[in-house]
C-alpha positions as a printed Julia matrix, in Angstrom:
247×3 Matrix{Float64}:
  41.55   34.79  -7.07
  44.37   37.3   -7.36
  45.19   36.81  -3.65
  45.32   33.04  -4.08
  47.59   33.43  -7.08
  49.83   35.8   -5.12
  50.05   33.39  -2.17
  50.88   30.51  -4.53
  53.61   32.55  -6.19
  55.12   33.55  -2.84
  54.97   29.91  -1.67
  56.61   28.69  -4.85
  59.4    31.26  -4.49
  59.97   30.27  -0.85
  60.13   26.57  -1.71
  62.55   27.34  -4.55
  64.8    29.32  -2.23
  64.81   26.53   0.37
  65.62   23.97  -2.3
  68.46   26.14  -3.58
  69.84   26.5   -0.07
  69.73   22.73   0.44
  71.49   22.22  -2.89
  74.27   24.68  -2.12
  74.64   23.66   1.51
  77.91   21.83   2.04
  77.58   18.3    3.33
  79.47   17.16   6.41
  82.87   15.75   5.55
  83.15   11.96   5.21
  86.37   10.1    4.41
  86.6     6.5    3.17
  89.7     4.81   4.59
  91.98    1.87   3.88
  94.19    0.47   6.64
  97.24   -1.31   5.16
  99.0    -2.52   8.34
  96.45   -5.3    9.16
  97.41   -6.97   5.89
 100.42   -8.29   7.82
  97.96  -10.31   9.94
  96.01  -11.5    6.87
  93.25   -8.92   7.46
  91.5    -6.64   4.97
  90.33   -3.56   6.9
  88.22   -0.67   5.54
  86.52    2.22   7.33
  84.71    5.57   7.24
  85.28    8.72   9.28
  82.26   11.06   9.6
  82.73   14.64  10.85
  80.26   16.99  12.5
  79.41   20.31  10.85
  82.29   22.35  12.32
  84.73   19.4   12.11
  85.69   19.47  15.78
  84.46   15.9   16.34
  84.21   12.76  14.25
  83.23    9.11  14.52
  85.37    6.5   12.8
  84.31    2.9   12.18
  86.54    0.17  10.75
  85.51   -3.36   9.78
  87.89   -6.14   8.79
  87.91   -9.77   7.73
  90.78  -12.17   8.43
  91.58  -15.26   6.34
  94.83  -17.19   6.36
  95.21  -20.7    5.0
  98.52  -22.5    5.6
  98.25  -25.91   3.98
 102.01  -26.36   3.86
 102.95  -25.1    7.28
 105.43  -27.96   7.7
 105.72  -31.35   5.99
 106.78  -34.41   7.99
 108.04  -37.4    6.07
 107.58  -40.87   7.58
 110.83  -41.86   9.37
 112.64  -44.99   8.17
 111.16  -48.13   9.69
 107.85  -46.52  10.69
 104.52  -47.59   9.21
 102.44  -44.49   8.7
 101.41  -41.64   6.45
 103.31  -38.4    5.88
 101.98  -35.46   7.91
 101.15  -32.17   6.29
 100.82  -29.72   9.16
  98.55  -26.72   8.74
  97.22  -23.8   10.75
  94.23  -21.98   9.25
  92.84  -18.71  10.64
  89.45  -17.07  10.08
  88.0   -14.05  11.81
  86.35  -10.64  11.85
  87.23   -7.42  13.62
  85.5    -4.11  14.23
  86.71   -0.82  15.72
  84.76    2.29  16.7
  86.53    5.5   17.72
  85.38    8.95  18.78
  87.81   11.66  17.72
  88.25   15.08  19.3
  90.1    17.49  17.04
  92.02   20.31  18.76
  90.81   22.85  17.89
  89.31   21.51  14.62
  90.11   19.82  11.34
  90.71   23.08   9.49
  90.87   24.32   5.92
  94.31   25.74   5.24
  96.31   27.3    2.46
  97.93   25.49  -0.43
 101.28   23.82   0.16
 103.78   21.59  -1.59
 101.38   18.61  -1.38
  98.2    20.54  -2.21
  98.22   22.99  -5.08
  94.79   24.53  -4.42
  94.05   24.17  -0.69
  94.74   21.83   2.21
  93.19   20.46   5.41
  94.84   19.22   8.58
  94.26   18.68  12.27
  95.49   16.9   15.38
  93.27   14.8   17.63
  92.97   12.42  20.56
  90.66    9.45  20.3
  89.28    6.82  22.71
  88.37    3.64  20.82
  87.13    0.09  21.27
  88.16   -2.87  19.12
  86.3    -6.19  19.14
  87.63   -9.24  17.31
  86.73  -12.89  16.8
  89.28  -15.39  15.51
  89.17  -19.14  14.89
  92.27  -21.3   14.52
  92.0   -24.84  13.12
  95.28  -26.74  13.08
  97.16  -30.01  12.75
 100.57  -29.92  14.44
 101.12  -33.67  14.58
 104.63  -35.06  14.15
 106.83  -38.12  14.51
 109.03  -37.78  17.58
 112.23  -39.69  18.28
 111.89  -42.05  21.27
 114.97  -44.27  21.47
 117.53  -46.34  19.55
 116.85  -50.07  19.06
 120.21  -51.91  19.38
 118.74  -55.18  18.08
 116.99  -53.93  14.99
 119.45  -51.09  14.41
 116.45  -48.84  13.83
 115.54  -45.71  15.73
 112.15  -45.77  17.41
 109.65  -42.99  16.68
 106.26  -42.19  18.12
 103.36  -40.46  16.37
 102.27  -37.45  18.37
  98.84  -36.3   17.24
  98.09  -32.68  18.02
  95.01  -31.27  16.31
  92.31  -28.85  17.33
  89.99  -25.93  16.75
  90.04  -22.88  19.03
  87.91  -19.71  19.14
  89.32  -16.43  20.46
  87.01  -13.53  21.41
  88.81  -10.32  22.35
  88.09   -6.72  23.34
  90.59   -3.88  23.49
  89.8    -0.34  24.7
  92.55    2.14  23.86
  93.49    5.8   23.61
  95.28    7.23  20.57
  96.81   10.54  19.54
  97.17   11.42  15.89
  97.42   13.85  13.03
  95.56   13.85   9.71
  96.29   15.92   6.61
  95.42   16.06   2.94
  97.52   15.42  -0.14
  96.37   16.43  -3.63
  93.23   18.07  -2.09
  91.11   14.89  -1.96
  93.43   12.23  -0.48
  94.03   11.89   3.27
  96.89   10.48   5.33
  96.2     9.65   8.97
  98.94    8.78  11.5
  98.33    7.78  15.13
 100.02    6.2   18.18
  98.74    5.16  21.58
  98.08    2.21  23.83
  95.37   -0.09  25.11
  94.53   -3.15  27.2
  93.36   -6.36  25.48
  91.28   -8.99  27.26
  90.38  -12.31  25.67
  88.13  -15.33  26.11
  89.42  -18.65  24.71
  87.08  -21.51  23.82
  88.58  -24.87  22.82
  86.06  -26.55  20.5
  88.15  -29.59  19.56
  91.49  -30.85  20.83
  93.5   -34.06  20.44
  96.93  -34.38  22.01
  98.5   -37.84  22.2
 102.02  -39.12  22.8
 104.38  -39.4   25.75
 107.22  -37.24  24.47
 107.55  -33.53  23.96
 106.02  -31.87  20.93
 108.51  -29.23  19.88
 106.24  -27.62  17.32
 105.81  -23.92  18.06
 103.52  -21.7   16.07
 104.81  -18.16  15.65
 103.35  -15.73  13.13
 101.99  -12.19  12.95
  98.57  -13.28  14.25
  99.92  -14.97  17.38
 102.33  -12.07  17.96
 100.03   -9.07  17.4
  96.39  -10.25  17.47
  95.67  -12.84  20.16
  97.94  -11.57  22.92
  96.43  -10.29  26.17
  97.54   -7.38  28.35
  98.78   -3.84  27.79
  99.77   -3.27  24.18
 100.99   -0.35  22.08
  98.76    0.86  19.26
  99.57    2.8   16.15
  99.1     2.88  12.44
  98.64    4.73   9.21
  95.55    4.92   7.0
  94.95    6.32   3.54
  91.63    7.92   2.66
  89.55    9.58  -0.02
  86.78   12.14   0.46
  83.3    10.78  -0.19
């Protein structure tokens, strides 16, 4: 009985020590991140960076949702002498995007001494990072307009033609890239991450609906941050800044 009691006591002490070690063991660093630059393309993007134990490697995942509704893109009044309804052009965008990156810190994301931005201690590191971004976007639009055709010398009224241009288009894109960056702390628990690089974007376009009538030229041209920075194909620069908090 005494031996059993002794074994139980030793076992209880061992379990207690293991539990204490697990409690005091530092968890791998994780940083929750907010990416402000995609807001220019009507996208809310959030992410998490998870480090390995020695903080030489990390995996970063970002997910975003895009929503832009332009109900008053351009308003066409009915020209004089034309029977028709006013045209309220619009161009609405919806979409999702996801990015996964593998970071290699050289030599590591290190603990450092206090500085002007960190009163107690600081962390910083430089890295290079291959990444892959996938995005899906849908554009539904009405770019119809009344176009001038000719002058009627008998009726003294200019002739106009209704040019109907409506549609719905899906864009599916993929962009592998390589980035170089630096990350550092401010106020111990906040993180600033800066990176630059380049990548190649490929895209598949699927026209779901399209109506284009009229014999003249439709001079409407859509130009916004989404058409300029999101749905372009080819070699593109990359870069950005994110703000983070330790989890």
